[in-house]
Amino acid sequence: MTRFKTHTPETAPEGARDLLKAQKDKLGFVPNLYGNLAESPAALKAYLQMTEIFAGSSLSTAERHVVWLAAAAENECHYCVAAHTGMAKSGRVDDAVIEAIREGDPIADDRLETLRVFTETVIRERGWAPEEEVAAFIEAGFTRENVLEVVLGVAHKTLSNYVNHITGTALDKKFGQFSWDGAGIPDDASQA
């Protein structure tokens, strides 16, 4: 496996140093995903901007976390499932919702279950969501705007999920208690 360096603000390429420093100041640490993304300042900048843009979408906080977690689980990303579990808990998303997504079980809340299923459909169908699936999503109370916001959230997570797969991002200690092996990822993959 090609090894990628997990950069710090001191080791990152010039275009990523200030971005990592700002995240360290904001979060108190540099998540390993960001350190890996820093190898390409453009990729790091895109990811951080997409985070802000998706956070400003019309989806509620809980709905955004459902999209992030469902996408990460569907893409079998051990890092993002763990990290978004921690973030969803901090965002006061119901534990039952989080666990249902992590375990691949239906969510008891019909609206959030519809969102989870639609998110997974967008990923599985590579954006070619059948018209009846889009219609069912809208009939469940979502909007055409929400359809496109789900695509935005999927694009955001696809960037991080694929980077984590390729670079073997190690799970941060902060998220260790939320480790996930639901995708059959070997136990040592989180230590890569």
N, CA, C and O of each residue as an XYZ file, in Angstrom:
768
protein
N       0.845     -1.184      0.000
C       0.000      0.000      0.000
C       0.883      1.239      0.000
O       1.841      1.331      0.769
N       0.559      2.177     -0.858
C       1.263      3.455     -0.879
C       0.966      4.184      0.418
O      -0.197      4.333      0.793
N       1.983      4.631      1.094
C       1.806      5.330      2.364
C       1.627      6.828      2.132
O       2.328      7.441      1.327
N       0.688      7.386      2.844
C       0.452      8.821      2.822
C       0.775      9.366      4.198
O       0.512      8.722      5.214
N       1.335     10.527      4.221
C       1.684     11.176      5.473
C       0.463     11.900      6.036
O      -0.284     12.546      5.301
N       0.276     11.784      7.327
C      -0.749     12.559      8.019
C      -0.070     13.835      8.488
O       0.669     13.841      9.472
N      -0.334     14.909      7.767
C       0.363     16.168      8.020
C      -0.125     16.895      9.262
O      -1.256     16.715      9.715
N       0.744     17.702      9.783
C       0.454     18.652     10.854
C       0.574     20.043     10.234
O       0.994     20.166      9.084
N       0.214     21.084     10.971
C       0.415     22.427     10.414
C       1.882     22.705     10.073
O       2.175     23.524      9.201
N       2.793     22.029     10.755
C       4.217     22.258     10.512
C       4.747     21.481      9.304
O       5.694     21.927      8.657
N       4.156     20.336      8.995
C       4.676     19.498      7.905
C       3.889     19.611      6.606
O       4.329     19.119      5.567
N       2.738     20.252      6.659
C       1.857     20.320      5.487
C       2.454     21.180      4.383
O       3.239     22.089      4.654
N       2.084     20.894      3.139
C       2.481     21.774      2.049
C       1.991     23.206      2.329
O       1.002     23.410      3.033
N       2.676     24.148      1.785
C       2.414     25.568      2.060
C       0.926     25.934      1.993
O       0.425     26.617      2.886
N       0.234     25.505      0.978
C      -1.170     25.891      0.806
C      -2.122     25.295      1.819
O      -3.280     25.707      1.888
N      -1.666     24.337      2.608
C      -2.534     23.690      3.590
C      -2.202     24.075      5.026
O      -2.993     23.814      5.932
N      -1.061     24.680      5.242
C      -0.622     24.962      6.625
C      -1.608     25.816      7.397
O      -1.999     25.469      8.511
N      -2.008     26.925      6.809
C      -2.928     27.819      7.519
C      -4.297     27.171      7.743
O      -4.947     27.415      8.760
N      -4.725     26.349      6.794
C      -5.998     25.647      6.941
C      -5.941     24.668      8.119
O      -6.879     24.592      8.913
N      -4.851     23.930      8.226
C      -4.706     22.992      9.349
C      -4.579     23.733     10.673
O      -5.146     23.315     11.683
N      -3.835     24.831     10.664
C      -3.691     25.623     11.897
C      -5.053     26.138     12.358
O      -5.373     26.089     13.545
N      -5.842     26.627     11.422
C      -7.178     27.140     11.765
C      -8.055     26.033     12.345
O      -8.802     26.271     13.294
N      -7.971     24.819     11.781
C      -8.764     23.703     12.300
C      -8.273     23.287     13.685
O      -9.077     22.944     14.552
N      -6.960     23.317     13.893
C      -6.418     22.984     15.207
C      -6.888     24.000     16.253
O      -7.240     23.628     17.372
N      -6.890     25.269     15.885
C      -7.366     26.317     16.795
C      -8.860     26.151     17.094
O      -9.302     26.357     18.225
N      -9.623     25.779     16.076
C     -11.075     25.633     16.205
C     -11.466     24.377     16.976
O     -12.341     24.425     17.841
N     -10.822     23.254     16.667
C     -11.215     21.956     17.227
C     -10.359     21.494     18.404
O     -10.770     20.625     19.173
N      -9.185     22.071     18.538
C      -8.261     21.647     19.585
C      -7.326     20.538     19.128
O      -6.436     20.135     19.878
N      -7.512     20.039     17.913
C      -6.642     19.021     17.331
C      -6.852     19.045     15.819
O      -7.802     19.649     15.322
N      -5.962     18.387     15.104
C      -6.121     18.255     13.654
C      -6.585     16.830     13.381
O      -5.814     15.887     13.562
N      -7.835     16.656     12.948
C      -8.295     15.300     12.625
C      -7.384     14.665     11.568
O      -6.917     15.336     10.647
N      -7.147     13.385     11.719
C      -6.266     12.690     10.774
C      -6.742     12.807      9.335
O      -5.920     12.869      8.420
N      -8.055     12.840      9.115
C      -8.568     13.052      7.759
C      -8.018     14.348      7.188
O      -7.553     14.378      6.049
N      -8.066     15.418      7.969
C      -7.565     16.710      7.484
C      -6.074     16.635      7.213
O      -5.583     17.188      6.229
N      -5.350     15.942      8.098
C      -3.913     15.784      7.901
C      -3.596     15.033      6.624
O      -2.615     15.346      5.949
N      -4.406     14.049      6.283
C      -4.206     13.316      5.035
C      -4.627     14.146      3.834
O      -3.937     14.155      2.814
N      -5.741     14.837      3.940
C      -6.193     15.706      2.851
C      -5.182     16.804      2.548
O      -5.104     17.275      1.413
N      -4.409     17.216      3.548
C      -3.456     18.321      3.389
C      -2.390     18.047      2.344
O      -1.754     18.978      1.851
N      -2.186     16.782      1.998
C      -1.236     16.461      0.926
C      -1.610     17.219     -0.345
O      -0.744     17.573     -1.145
N      -2.897     17.462     -0.521
C      -3.409     18.288     -1.618
C      -4.144     19.463     -1.004
O      -5.292     19.311     -0.585
N      -3.517     20.636     -0.938
C      -4.207     21.792     -0.372
C      -5.573     22.041     -1.013
O      -6.508     22.461     -0.331
N      -5.694     21.786     -2.312
C      -6.978     21.980     -2.995
C      -8.038     21.029     -2.448
O      -9.183     21.432     -2.244
N      -7.663     19.762     -2.208
C      -8.618     18.791     -1.674
C      -9.046     19.174     -0.262
O     -10.226     19.084      0.075
N      -8.098     19.599      0.560
C      -8.428     20.026      1.927
C      -9.361     21.226      1.898
O     -10.364     21.258      2.610
N      -9.035     22.192      1.088
C      -9.867     23.403      0.992
C     -11.273     23.040      0.515
O     -12.259     23.537      1.060
N     -11.372     22.180     -0.496
C     -12.683     21.770     -1.006
C     -13.496     21.084      0.087
O     -14.682     21.367      0.254
N     -12.857     20.184      0.829
C     -13.573     19.459      1.874
C     -14.082     20.420      2.950
O     -15.238     20.335      3.364
N     -13.231     21.322      3.396
C     -13.638     22.266      4.440
C     -14.755     23.184      3.954
O     -15.683     23.486      4.704
N     -14.667     23.623      2.712
C     -15.722     24.480      2.165
C     -17.035     23.707      2.019
O     -18.110     24.233      2.309
N     -16.936     22.459      1.569
C     -18.150     21.649      1.447
C     -18.795     21.416      2.810
O     -20.020     21.370      2.921
N     -17.971     21.270      3.844
C     -18.501     21.109      5.194
C     -19.356     22.317      5.568
O     -20.477     22.166      6.054
N     -18.823     23.505      5.341
C     -19.556     24.736      5.669
C     -20.811     24.885      4.819
O     -21.865     25.269      5.325
N     -20.698     24.584      3.539
C     -21.838     24.735      2.641
C     -22.955     23.775      3.028
O     -24.117     24.174      3.101
N     -22.613     22.511      3.278
C     -23.643     21.537      3.649
C     -24.256     21.898      5.003
O     -25.458     21.717      5.202
N     -23.455     22.399      5.921
C     -23.976     22.815      7.229
C     -24.998     23.945      7.078
O     -25.868     24.111      7.932
N     -24.896     24.720      6.000
C     -25.832     25.812      5.753
C     -27.032     25.404      4.908
O     -27.817     26.259      4.497
N     -27.184     24.127      4.648
C     -28.316     23.664      3.839
C     -29.615     23.776      4.639
O     -29.598     24.078      5.833
N     -30.727     23.532      3.973
C     -32.022     23.620      4.650
C     -32.352     22.362      5.456
O     -33.352     22.337      6.173
N     -31.533     21.330      5.349
C     -31.748     20.136      6.175
C     -31.451     20.468      7.635
O     -30.554     21.260      7.923
N     -32.190     19.874      8.541
C     -31.953     20.101      9.974
C     -30.628     19.470     10.385
O     -30.032     18.702      9.630
N     -30.181     19.800     11.575
C     -28.946     19.215     12.100
C     -29.034     17.689     12.103
O     -28.119     17.016     11.628
N     -30.112     17.148     12.627
C     -30.266     15.691     12.669
C     -30.279     15.111     11.263
O     -29.681     14.063     11.020
N     -30.953     15.780     10.336
C     -31.020     15.282      8.961
C     -29.646     15.284      8.294
O     -29.305     14.346      7.574
N     -28.867     16.321      8.528
C     -27.509     16.339      7.966
C     -26.675     15.186      8.518
O     -25.926     14.547      7.779
N     -26.804     14.922      9.812
C     -26.057     13.815     10.409
C     -26.513     12.473      9.850
O     -25.696     11.566      9.687
N     -27.791     12.330      9.555
C     -28.278     11.092      8.940
C     -27.630     10.911      7.576
O     -27.186      9.812      7.244
N     -27.571     11.978      6.779
C     -26.939     11.885      5.458
C     -25.471     11.500      5.609
O     -25.002     10.577      4.944
N     -24.743     12.200      6.476
C     -23.318     11.916      6.659
C     -23.081     10.469      7.119
O     -22.243      9.763      6.559
N     -23.822     10.043      8.134
C     -23.630      8.685      8.660
C     -24.065      7.614      7.668
O     -23.378      6.607      7.495
N     -25.198      7.828      7.020
C     -25.680      6.840      6.050
C     -24.708      6.715      4.880
O     -24.447      5.610      4.405
N     -24.177      7.834      4.418
C     -23.208      7.801      3.313
C     -21.935      7.092      3.752
O     -21.402      6.262      3.015
N     -21.449      7.408      4.932
C     -20.214      6.782      5.417
C     -20.397      5.276      5.592
O     -19.509      4.498      5.244
N     -21.536      4.866      6.128
C     -21.795      3.437      6.307
C     -21.947      2.748      4.950
O     -21.398      1.667      4.735
N     -22.675      3.360      4.056
C     -22.870      2.770      2.729
C     -21.545      2.642      1.984
O     -21.326      1.672      1.258
N     -20.662      3.622      2.166
C     -19.337      3.589      1.536
C     -18.317      2.800      2.353
O     -17.139      2.753      1.999
N     -18.769      2.178      3.448
C     -17.926      1.346      4.310
C     -16.665      2.081      4.785
O     -15.555      1.555      4.694
N     -16.855      3.285      5.284
C     -15.730      4.099      5.751
C     -15.659      4.053      7.278
O     -16.437      4.712      7.966
N     -14.711      3.261      7.797
C     -14.579      3.113      9.245
C     -14.317      4.446      9.930
O     -14.842      4.707     11.012
N     -13.509      5.284      9.304
C     -13.152      6.565      9.917
C     -14.374      7.476     10.027
O     -14.670      7.996     11.104
N     -15.079      7.668      8.920
C     -16.198      8.618      8.930
C     -17.385      8.131      9.747
O     -18.086      8.945     10.350
N     -17.631      6.813      9.783
C     -18.720      6.326     10.643
C     -18.392      6.661     12.093
O     -19.255      7.146     12.825
N     -17.170      6.411     12.508
C     -16.783      6.715     13.891
C     -16.832      8.215     14.164
O     -17.412      8.650     15.159
N     -16.229      8.997     13.288
C     -16.190     10.449     13.499
C     -17.598     11.050     13.501
O     -17.915     11.888     14.345
N     -18.429     10.629     12.569
C     -19.783     11.188     12.511
C     -20.681     10.651     13.610
O     -21.676     11.289     13.956
N     -20.353      9.493     14.168
C     -21.072      9.041     15.356
C     -20.813     10.024     16.493
O     -21.743     10.467     17.167
N     -19.548     10.360     16.698
C     -19.207     11.325     17.748
C     -19.836     12.682     17.508
O     -20.351     13.309     18.435
N     -19.794     13.137     16.261
C     -20.375     14.446     15.950
C     -21.900     14.433     16.084
O     -22.490     15.411     16.543
N     -22.539     13.330     15.686
C     -23.999     13.237     15.816
C     -24.401     13.257     17.291
O     -25.387     13.893     17.664
N     -23.632     12.556     18.127
C     -23.911     12.574     19.559
C     -23.755     13.992     20.111
O     -24.567     14.438     20.923
N     -22.714     14.696     19.671
C     -22.519     16.083     20.104
C     -23.642     16.979     19.598
O     -23.999     17.967     20.240
N     -24.198     16.621     18.432
C     -25.307     17.381     17.858
C     -26.662     16.964     18.399
O     -27.701     17.388     17.894
N     -26.645     16.126     19.434
C     -27.845     15.659     20.133
C     -28.805     14.855     19.256
O     -30.021     14.899     19.442
N     -28.238     14.122     18.300
C     -29.052     13.200     17.513
C     -29.359     12.006     18.405
O     -28.487     11.519     19.124
N     -30.581     11.545     18.358
C     -31.026     10.430     19.189
C     -30.119      9.209     18.994
O     -29.826      8.823     17.862
N     -29.686      8.619     20.081
C     -28.810      7.447     20.024
C     -29.411      6.309     19.209
O     -28.686      5.585     18.528
N     -30.729      6.146     19.272
C     -31.378      5.071     18.518
C     -31.228      5.284     17.011
O     -31.099      4.321     16.255
N     -31.245      6.534     16.580
C     -31.055      6.859     15.159
C     -29.630      6.516     14.741
O     -29.404      5.886     13.709
N     -28.680      6.942     15.559
C     -27.266      6.678     15.271
C     -27.006      5.177     15.194
O     -26.375      4.703     14.249
N     -27.485      4.434     16.175
C     -27.248      2.986     16.213
C     -27.924      2.264     15.055
O     -27.366      1.311     14.512
N     -29.121      2.707     14.672
C     -29.808      2.076     13.539
C     -28.966      2.208     12.269
O     -28.828      1.246     11.514
N     -28.411      3.380     12.035
C     -27.584      3.583     10.841
C     -26.327      2.728     10.930
O     -25.958      2.056      9.966
N     -25.674      2.752     12.078
C     -24.437      1.969     12.249
C     -24.675      0.470     12.061
O     -23.807     -0.239     11.553
N     -25.851     -0.011     12.471
C     -26.161     -1.443     12.402
C     -26.869     -1.830     11.110
O     -27.074     -3.014     10.844
N     -27.245     -0.834     10.302
C     -27.956     -1.134      9.066
C     -29.416     -1.494      9.287
O     -30.032     -2.170      8.463
N     -29.960     -1.041     10.399
C     -31.356     -1.307     10.742
C     -32.224     -0.099     10.371
O     -31.713      1.014     10.250
N     -33.519     -0.308     10.191
C     -34.406      0.828      9.910
C     -34.447      1.792     11.095
O     -34.362      1.384     12.254
N     -34.575      3.054     10.783
C     -34.737      4.104     11.806
C     -36.222      4.168     12.138
O     -37.053      4.163     11.229
N     -36.573      4.229     13.413
C     -37.973      4.249     13.839
C     -38.701      5.509     13.350
O     -39.897      5.454     13.060
N     -38.007      6.618     13.258
C     -38.593      7.879     12.780
C     -38.749      7.778     11.255
O     -37.758      7.678     10.531
N     -39.994      7.806     10.775
C     -40.264      7.598      9.348
C     -39.559      8.608      8.452
O     -39.037      8.245      7.398
N     -39.543      9.868      8.861
C     -38.907     10.904      8.038
C     -37.403     10.638      7.898
O     -36.856     10.685      6.796
N     -36.745     10.359      9.024
C     -35.308     10.104      8.977
C     -34.991      8.799      8.249
O     -33.956      8.696      7.592
N     -35.861      7.812      8.357
C     -35.662      6.563      7.621
C     -35.781      6.809      6.118
O     -35.007      6.254      5.338
N     -36.735      7.628      5.712
C     -36.873      7.983      4.298
C     -35.606      8.674      3.808
O     -35.138      8.397      2.704
N     -35.055      9.558      4.607
C     -33.822     10.264      4.258
C     -32.649      9.287      4.156
O     -31.853      9.369      3.221
N     -32.540      8.371      5.109
C     -31.461      7.371      5.069
C     -31.553      6.525      3.805
O     -30.555      6.327      3.112
N     -32.740      6.029      3.508
C     -32.936      5.181      2.332
C     -32.620      5.956      1.056
O     -31.975      5.424      0.152
N     -33.066      7.204      0.976
C     -32.803      7.995     -0.227
C     -31.303      8.258     -0.384
O     -30.775      8.189     -1.493
N     -30.626      8.555      0.708
C     -29.178      8.769      0.665
C     -28.480      7.517      0.143
O     -27.617      7.606     -0.730
N     -28.842      6.368      0.667
C     -28.243      5.114      0.213
C     -28.562      4.841     -1.256
O     -27.720      4.327     -1.993
N     -29.770      5.183     -1.674
C     -30.155      4.995     -3.076
C     -29.297      5.853     -3.991
O     -28.828      5.378     -5.025
N     -29.089      7.108     -3.621
C     -28.250      8.003     -4.431
C     -26.857      7.395     -4.602
O     -26.292      7.438     -5.695
N     -26.305      6.833     -3.537
C     -24.967      6.238     -3.607
C     -24.986      4.951     -4.434
O     -24.182      4.788     -5.353
N     -25.887      4.054     -4.113
C     -25.933      2.754     -4.809
C     -26.185      2.903     -6.308
O     -25.644      2.157     -7.125
N     -27.018      3.882     -6.645
C     -27.387      4.079     -8.054
C     -26.481      5.087     -8.747
O     -26.716      5.465     -9.895
N     -25.433      5.521     -8.029
C     -24.466      6.484     -8.576
C     -25.144      7.730     -9.138
O     -24.772      8.250    -10.190
N     -26.150      8.186     -8.397
C     -26.868      9.394     -8.781
C     -28.061      9.141     -9.680
O     -28.872     10.044     -9.886
N     -28.192      7.947    -10.216
C     -29.315      7.622    -11.096
C     -30.494      7.131    -10.269
O     -31.040      6.061    -10.539
N     -30.891      7.908     -9.260
C     -32.017      7.508     -8.411
C     -33.272      7.400     -9.269
O     -33.612      8.343     -9.983
N     -33.962      6.267     -9.211
C     -35.180      6.104     -9.997
C     -36.204      7.189     -9.672
O     -36.309      7.636     -8.530
N     -36.944      7.598    -10.673
C     -37.938      8.665    -10.500
C     -38.904      8.355     -9.363
O     -39.292      9.254     -8.617
N     -39.297      7.083     -9.223
C     -40.235      6.742     -8.151
C     -39.609      6.940     -6.772
O     -40.318      7.250     -5.814
N     -38.289      6.765     -6.657
C     -37.591      7.008     -5.384
C     -37.545      8.506     -5.068
O     -37.736      8.912     -3.922
N     -37.294      9.305     -6.077
C     -37.287     10.763     -5.893
C     -38.694     11.219     -5.508
O     -38.858     12.018     -4.586
N     -39.699     10.718     -6.208
C     -41.086     11.089     -5.913
C     -41.469     10.676     -4.494
O     -42.115     11.447     -3.784
N     -41.083      9.479     -4.073
C     -41.395      9.012     -2.715
C     -40.721      9.894     -1.671
O     -41.302     10.180     -0.624
N     -39.512     10.320     -1.954
C     -38.784     11.211     -1.044
C     -39.544     12.529     -0.885
O     -39.719     13.022      0.230
N     -39.981     13.078     -1.979
C     -40.727     14.348     -1.939
C     -42.093     14.144     -1.289
O     -42.529     14.983     -0.501
N     -42.766     13.053     -1.604
C     -44.068     12.764     -0.995
C     -43.962     12.581      0.513
O     -44.947     12.765      1.227
N     -42.784     12.221      1.006
C     -42.568     12.045      2.452
C     -42.380     13.384      3.162
O     -42.182     13.422      4.376
N     -42.441     14.483      2.407
C     -42.343     15.804      3.026
C     -41.052     16.550      2.740
O     -40.868     17.675      3.206
N     -40.167     15.941      1.984
C     -38.942     16.631      1.592
C     -39.208     17.452      0.338
O     -40.255     17.310     -0.294
N     -38.276     18.297     -0.014
C     -38.437     19.199     -1.156
C     -37.438     18.857     -2.253
O     -36.524     18.056     -2.057
N     -37.630     19.475     -3.401
C     -36.664     19.327     -4.488
C     -35.301     19.883     -4.049
O     -34.257     19.356     -4.431
N     -35.324     20.935     -3.256
C     -34.091     21.482     -2.700
C     -33.379     20.423     -1.863
O     -32.161     20.266     -1.950
N     -34.149     19.701     -1.054
C     -33.564     18.644     -0.223
C     -32.953     17.530     -1.054
O     -31.933     16.958     -0.670
N     -33.573     17.213     -2.202
C     -33.008     16.200     -3.097
C     -31.578     16.583     -3.452
O     -30.661     15.767     -3.351
N     -31.400     17.827     -3.866
C     -30.077     18.289     -4.277
C     -29.130     18.427     -3.093
O     -27.920     18.262     -3.243
N     -29.675     18.731     -1.916
C     -28.829     18.800     -0.718
C     -28.334     17.418     -0.304
O     -27.221     17.285      0.207
N     -29.141     16.402     -0.518
C     -28.664     15.038     -0.257
C     -27.502     14.725     -1.195
O     -26.503     14.143     -0.773
N     -27.629     15.107     -2.461
C     -26.537     14.896     -3.411
C     -25.290     15.636     -2.937
O     -24.186     15.099     -3.022
N     -25.453     16.864     -2.439
C     -24.322     17.627     -1.899
C     -23.682     16.878     -0.729
O     -22.460     16.742     -0.676
N     -24.498     16.395      0.205
C     -23.970     15.660      1.355
C     -23.259     14.384      0.936
O     -22.228     14.032      1.508
N     -23.797     13.689     -0.056
C     -23.162     12.476     -0.573
C     -21.826     12.825     -1.223
O     -20.841     12.114     -1.025
N     -21.779     13.910     -1.995
C     -20.519     14.329     -2.623
C     -19.480     14.667     -1.555
O     -18.308     14.312     -1.684
N     -19.911     15.343     -0.518
C     -19.030     15.715      0.591
C     -18.439     14.462      1.246
O     -17.229     14.375      1.454
N     -19.296     13.504      1.566
C     -18.812     12.285      2.216
C     -18.043     11.396      1.250
O     -17.119     10.698      1.669
N     -18.393     11.402     -0.012
C     -17.641     10.600     -0.970
C     -16.195     11.066     -1.020
O     -15.282     10.243     -1.087
N     -15.980     12.363     -0.987
C     -14.617     12.898     -0.973
C     -13.845     12.351      0.223
O     -12.747     11.818      0.062
N     -14.411     12.479      1.418
C     -13.685     12.016      2.604
C     -13.593     10.494      2.660
O     -12.547      9.953      3.019
N     -14.668      9.799      2.311
C     -14.643      8.333      2.359
C     -13.580      7.776      1.431
O     -12.830      6.881      1.820
N     -13.503      8.285      0.222
C     -12.521      7.788     -0.740
C     -11.098      8.138     -0.309
O     -10.184      7.327     -0.460
N     -10.913      9.335      0.222
C      -9.584      9.706      0.728
C      -9.183      8.753      1.856
O      -8.043      8.290      1.901
N     -10.105      8.464      2.758
C      -9.799      7.544      3.855
C      -9.468      6.147      3.347
O      -8.562      5.497      3.869
N     -10.191      5.680      2.337
C      -9.908      4.353      1.771
C      -8.505      4.315      1.158
O      -7.738      3.381      1.392
N      -8.192      5.328      0.384
C      -6.919      5.347     -0.351
C      -5.727      5.586      0.568
O      -4.672      4.976      0.393
N      -5.894      6.475      1.550
C      -4.761      6.836      2.407
C      -4.674      6.003      3.680
O      -3.683      6.098      4.405
N      -5.685      5.190      3.968
C      -5.664      4.386      5.191
C      -5.687      5.242      6.440
O      -4.948      4.977      7.387
N      -6.518      6.257      6.455
C      -6.580      7.196      7.578
C      -6.778      6.466      8.903
O      -7.720      5.691      9.068
N      -5.881      6.726      9.833
C      -5.987      6.155     11.181
C      -7.072      6.885     11.954
O      -7.225      8.100     11.830
N      -7.815      6.145     12.744
C      -8.876      6.723     13.549
C      -8.265      7.557     14.678
O      -7.387      7.088     15.402
N      -8.733      8.780     14.815
C      -8.268      9.656     15.892
C      -8.691      9.077     17.241
O      -9.758      8.473     17.356
N      -7.854      9.262     18.256
C      -8.187      8.793     19.605
C      -9.523      9.361     20.068
O     -10.284      8.691     20.765
N      -9.800     10.598     19.676
C     -11.045     11.259     20.078
C     -12.272     10.455     19.651
O     -13.301     10.487     20.326
N     -12.166      9.735     18.534
C     -13.299      8.972     18.016
C     -13.187      7.471     18.273
O     -14.045      6.696     17.849
N     -12.124      7.066     18.971
C     -11.869      5.645     19.196
C     -13.019      4.909     19.848
O     -13.272      3.749     19.523
N     -13.717      5.557     20.758
C     -14.838      4.901     21.441
C     -16.003      4.610     20.495
O     -16.911      3.850     20.832
N     -15.969      5.226     19.300
C     -17.043      5.037     18.335
C     -16.607      4.178     17.146
O     -17.256      4.183     16.100
N     -15.504      3.441     17.311
C     -14.994      2.650     16.184
C     -16.103      1.756     15.645
O     -17.029      1.373     16.360
N     -15.979      1.441     14.370
C     -17.036      0.712     13.657
C     -16.410     -0.311     12.743
O     -15.493     -0.004     11.982
N     -16.907     -1.526     12.819
C     -16.421     -2.564     11.917
C     -17.578     -3.198     11.159
O     -17.472     -4.320     10.665
N     -18.668     -2.473     11.074
C     -19.865     -2.974     10.415
C     -19.665     -3.348      8.967
O     -20.471     -4.085      8.399
N     -18.607     -2.853      8.361
C     -18.359     -3.157      6.956
C     -17.404     -4.326      6.802
O     -16.983     -4.639      5.688
N     -17.059     -4.973      7.898
C     -16.124     -6.081      7.807
C     -14.680     -5.615      7.640
O     -13.827     -6.371      7.175
N     -14.414     -4.371      8.021
C     -13.064     -3.847      7.939
C     -12.221     -4.544      8.993
O     -12.638     -4.627     10.148
N     -11.054     -5.045      8.632
C     -10.210     -5.714      9.626
C      -9.916     -4.799     10.814
O      -9.811     -3.582     10.660
N      -9.786     -5.390     11.989
C      -9.533     -4.605     13.201
C      -8.304     -3.724     13.078
O      -8.277     -2.632     13.645
N      -7.283     -4.170     12.349
C      -6.065     -3.374     12.250
C      -6.170     -2.251     11.224
O      -5.236     -1.458     11.105
N      -7.283     -2.151     10.472
C      -7.417     -1.086      9.468
C      -7.489      0.280     10.120
O      -7.029      1.263      9.539
N      -8.062      0.364     11.327
C      -8.135      1.651     11.993
C      -6.784      2.106     12.527
O      -6.638      3.244     12.972
N      -5.812      1.229     12.484
C      -4.463      1.574     12.950
C      -3.523      1.881     11.806
O      -2.347      2.172     12.025
N      -4.040      1.817     10.569
C      -3.177      2.020      9.389
C      -2.550      3.384      9.361
O      -1.803      3.701      8.435
